[in-house]
C-alpha positions as a Python dict, from the first residue, in 0.01 Angstrom:
ca = {
    (1, 'D'): (0, 0, 0),
    (2, 'S'): (308, -169, -144),
    (3, 'T'): (515, 138, -238),
    (4, 'L'): (795, 45, 4),
    (5, 'T'): (839, -300, -148),
    (6, 'Q'): (846, -205, -515),
    (7, 'R'): (1204, -261, -624),
    (8, 'Q'): (1204, -33, -930),
    (9, 'V'): (1362, 229, -703),
    (10, 'E'): (1587, 143, -409),
    (11, 'F'): (1490, 375, -128),
    (12, 'S'): (1731, 442, 156),
    (13, 'V'): (1615, 350, 505),
    (14, 'E'): (1568, 720, 577),
    (15, 'D'): (1349, 760, 267),
    (16, 'R'): (1147, 454, 362),
    (17, 'I'): (1086, 595, 712),
    (18, 'K'): (961, 921, 557),
    (19, 'L'): (745, 736, 304),
    (20, 'A'): (591, 523, 578),
    (21, 'Q'): (503, 839, 771),
    (22, 'M'): (346, 994, 460),
    (23, 'L'): (146, 678, 382),
    (24, 'D'): (25, 672, 741),
    (25, 'E'): (-81, 1038, 720),
    (26, 'F'): (-254, 962, 390),
    (27, 'G'): (-466, 707, 575),
    (28, 'M'): (-334, 369, 462),
    (29, 'H'): (-452, 86, 686),
    (30, 'Y'): (-169, -150, 594),
    (31, 'I'): (174, -67, 455),
    (32, 'E'): (364, -358, 304),
    (33, 'A'): (700, -243, 432),
    (34, 'G'): (950, -509, 339),
    (35, 'W'): (1057, -867, 286),
    (36, 'P'): (1304, -926, 572),
    (37, 'T'): (1348, -1295, 489),
    (38, 'V'): (1474, -1197, 142),
    (39, 'F'): (1640, -856, 174),
    (40, 'P'): (1883, -775, 460),
    (41, 'A'): (1812, -402, 413),
    (42, 'D'): (1448, -470, 501),
    (43, 'R'): (1554, -621, 835),
    (44, 'V'): (1746, -298, 904),
    (45, 'F'): (1441, -93, 808),
    (46, 'F'): (1216, -271, 1060),
    (47, 'V'): (1468, -222, 1342),
    (48, 'R'): (1495, 149, 1265),
    (49, 'A'): (1120, 189, 1204),
    (50, 'R'): (1040, 39, 1543),
    (51, 'D'): (1251, 313, 1706),
    (52, 'E'): (1181, 607, 1473),
    (53, 'L'): (813, 582, 1378),
    (54, 'E'): (520, 665, 1598),
    (55, 'P'): (365, 344, 1740),
    (56, 'A'): (42, 393, 1540),
    (57, 'C'): (240, 419, 1216),
    (58, 'F'): (466, 125, 1303),
    (59, 'G'): (150, -73, 1378),
    (60, 'K'): (44, -40, 1014),
    (61, 'L'): (361, -192, 872),
    (62, 'V'): (348, -546, 735),
    (63, 'A'): (660, -764, 720),
    (64, 'M'): (623, -1005, 427),
    (65, 'A'): (788, -1328, 316),
    (66, 'P'): (740, -1566, 28),
    (67, 'L'): (564, -1886, 128),
    (68, 'P'): (841, -2133, 212),
    (69, 'S'): (869, -2460, 27),
    (70, 'A'): (742, -2768, 205),
    (71, 'A'): (1104, -2888, 229),
    (72, 'A'): (1225, -2564, 390),
    (73, 'G'): (936, -2564, 634),
    (74, 'P'): (746, -2267, 768),
    (75, 'A'): (923, -2238, 1105),
    (76, 'S'): (1227, -2046, 978),
    (77, 'T'): (1014, -1802, 778),
    (78, 'A'): (783, -1741, 1074),
    (79, 'E'): (1076, -1691, 1310),
    (80, 'T'): (1241, -1433, 1083),
    (81, 'L'): (917, -1239, 1038),
    (82, 'L'): (843, -1237, 1408),
    (83, 'K'): (1197, -1117, 1490),
    (84, 'T'): (1125, -793, 1302),
    (85, 'G'): (890, -688, 1579),
    (86, 'A'): (632, -597, 1315),
    (87, 'V'): (278, -603, 1446),
    (88, 'N'): (149, -736, 1113),
    (89, 'V'): (315, -1018, 924),
    (90, 'G'): (232, -1201, 605),
    (91, 'V'): (322, -1449, 337),
    (92, 'A'): (285, -1430, -38),
    (93, 'V'): (196, -1706, -282),
    (94, 'N'): (211, -1681, -660),
    (95, 'A'): (-126, -1842, -723),
    (96, 'A'): (-67, -1864, -1099),
    (97, 'S'): (241, -2081, -1070),
    (98, 'A'): (149, -2272, -756),
    (99, 'Q'): (213, -2638, -808),
    (100, 'G'): (112, -2923, -585),
    (101, 'D'): (-86, -2883, -268),
    (102, 'L'): (34, -2560, -111),
    (103, 'G'): (-262, -2552, 124),
    (104, 'E'): (-83, -2748, 396),
    (105, 'T'): (232, -2534, 385),
    (106, 'L'): (23, -2217, 377),
    (107, 'A'): (-189, -2333, 670),
    (108, 'A'): (115, -2434, 877),
    (109, 'T'): (289, -2101, 811),
    (110, 'V'): (-22, -1896, 893),
    (111, 'Q'): (-79, -2096, 1212),
    (112, 'L'): (278, -2027, 1330),
    (113, 'L'): (236, -1657, 1258),
    (114, 'R'): (-110, -1644, 1415),
    (115, 'A'): (10, -1806, 1738),
    (116, 'D'): (211, -1497, 1826),
    (117, 'R'): (-26, -1228, 1698),
    (118, 'A'): (-251, -1121, 1982),
    (119, 'D'): (-296, -769, 1844),
    (120, 'G'): (-150, -785, 1495),
    (121, 'R'): (-278, -915, 1167),
    (122, 'V'): (-168, -1208, 956),
    (123, 'V'): (-190, -1119, 588),
    (124, 'V'): (-185, -1358, 291),
    (125, 'H'): (-113, -1221, -56),
    (126, 'L'): (-226, -1437, -344),
    (127, 'H'): (-33, -1285, -632),
    (128, 'N'): (-170, -1332, -985),
    (129, 'A'): (-490, -1454, -822),
    (130, 'M'): (-726, -1331, -1090),
    (131, 'H'): (-526, -1499, -1367),
    (132, 'A'): (-502, -1819, -1163),
    (133, 'Y'): (-875, -1807, -1086),
    (134, 'Q'): (-953, -1801, -1458),
    (135, 'N'): (-741, -2114, -1508),
    (136, 'D'): (-838, -2309, -1195),
    (137, 'A'): (-1101, -2148, -973),
    (138, 'G'): (-1106, -2449, -742),
    (139, 'A'): (-734, -2429, -666),
    (140, 'V'): (-755, -2058, -582),
    (141, 'A'): (-1062, -2115, -366),
    (142, 'A'): (-874, -2394, -184),
    (143, 'L'): (-581, -2159, -110),
    (144, 'I'): (-820, -1891, 18),
    (145, 'A'): (-1002, -2145, 235),
    (146, 'A'): (-671, -2280, 374),
    (147, 'A'): (-557, -1927, 464),
    (148, 'C'): (-888, -1843, 632),
    (149, 'K'): (-914, -2171, 817),
    (150, 'A'): (-557, -2136, 948),
    (151, 'G'): (-627, -1793, 1096),
    (152, 'A'): (-535, -1532, 836),
    (153, 'D'): (-694, -1197, 912),
    (154, 'V'): (-665, -1052, 563),
    (155, 'V'): (-642, -1223, 224),
    (156, 'L'): (-532, -1002, -64),
    (157, 'L'): (-612, -1114, -414),
    (158, 'V'): (-343, -936, -615),
    (159, 'D'): (-365, -929, -994),
    (160, 'T'): (-76, -902, -1236),
    (161, 'G'): (-104, -522, -1240),
    (162, 'S'): (-18, -515, -867),
    (163, 'T'): (-359, -391, -762),
    (164, 'A'): (-519, -572, -474),
    (165, 'T'): (-865, -647, -353),
    (166, 'P'): (-855, -696, 26),
    (167, 'W'): (-1113, -929, 171),
    (168, 'E'): (-1152, -933, 543),
    (169, 'V'): (-1160, -1295, 651),
    (170, 'E'): (-1512, -1281, 799),
    (171, 'A'): (-1656, -1168, 467),
    (172, 'M'): (-1439, -1417, 277),
    (173, 'T'): (-1542, -1706, 500),
    (174, 'A'): (-1908, -1618, 468),
    (175, 'H'): (-1870, -1601, 91),
    (176, 'L'): (-1698, -1940, 70),
    (177, 'Q'): (-1957, -2124, 281),
}
């Protein structure tokens, strides 16, 4: 669920804590809870959530970041995500506007995140994936393969309407072979 990261409404930290609890009770497996590399308020949320949410609920939160540019390097993004204490971390790529070979940057970022995730999940969001697939199926397949090969646990193919189709990596890898 991505309710906590939709910016049409700015929720207070207290509201976000309550929403996370409700989404957990509703049965969500993953809750995209914030973009701490982009929004300082999201860093505050993760600190508070770690202390105020039940461990099972906190364990469903996902700290997200945009895929860094090759020039910026993945280390800073990975470090910021890991500092949140979130069990699950992820990166997002706009597949429709991806230019150049993002596979290497994606793989390097996922590998850095995976190295510290004994129990947690590494999530990759490919935004506008369906639109991009229509234009260049090979490029989208290459991004999916790079994410899987680097150790992503979950790849979300998100369309322009913000709905997602989660593919567990085992099923994705079997499909791509």
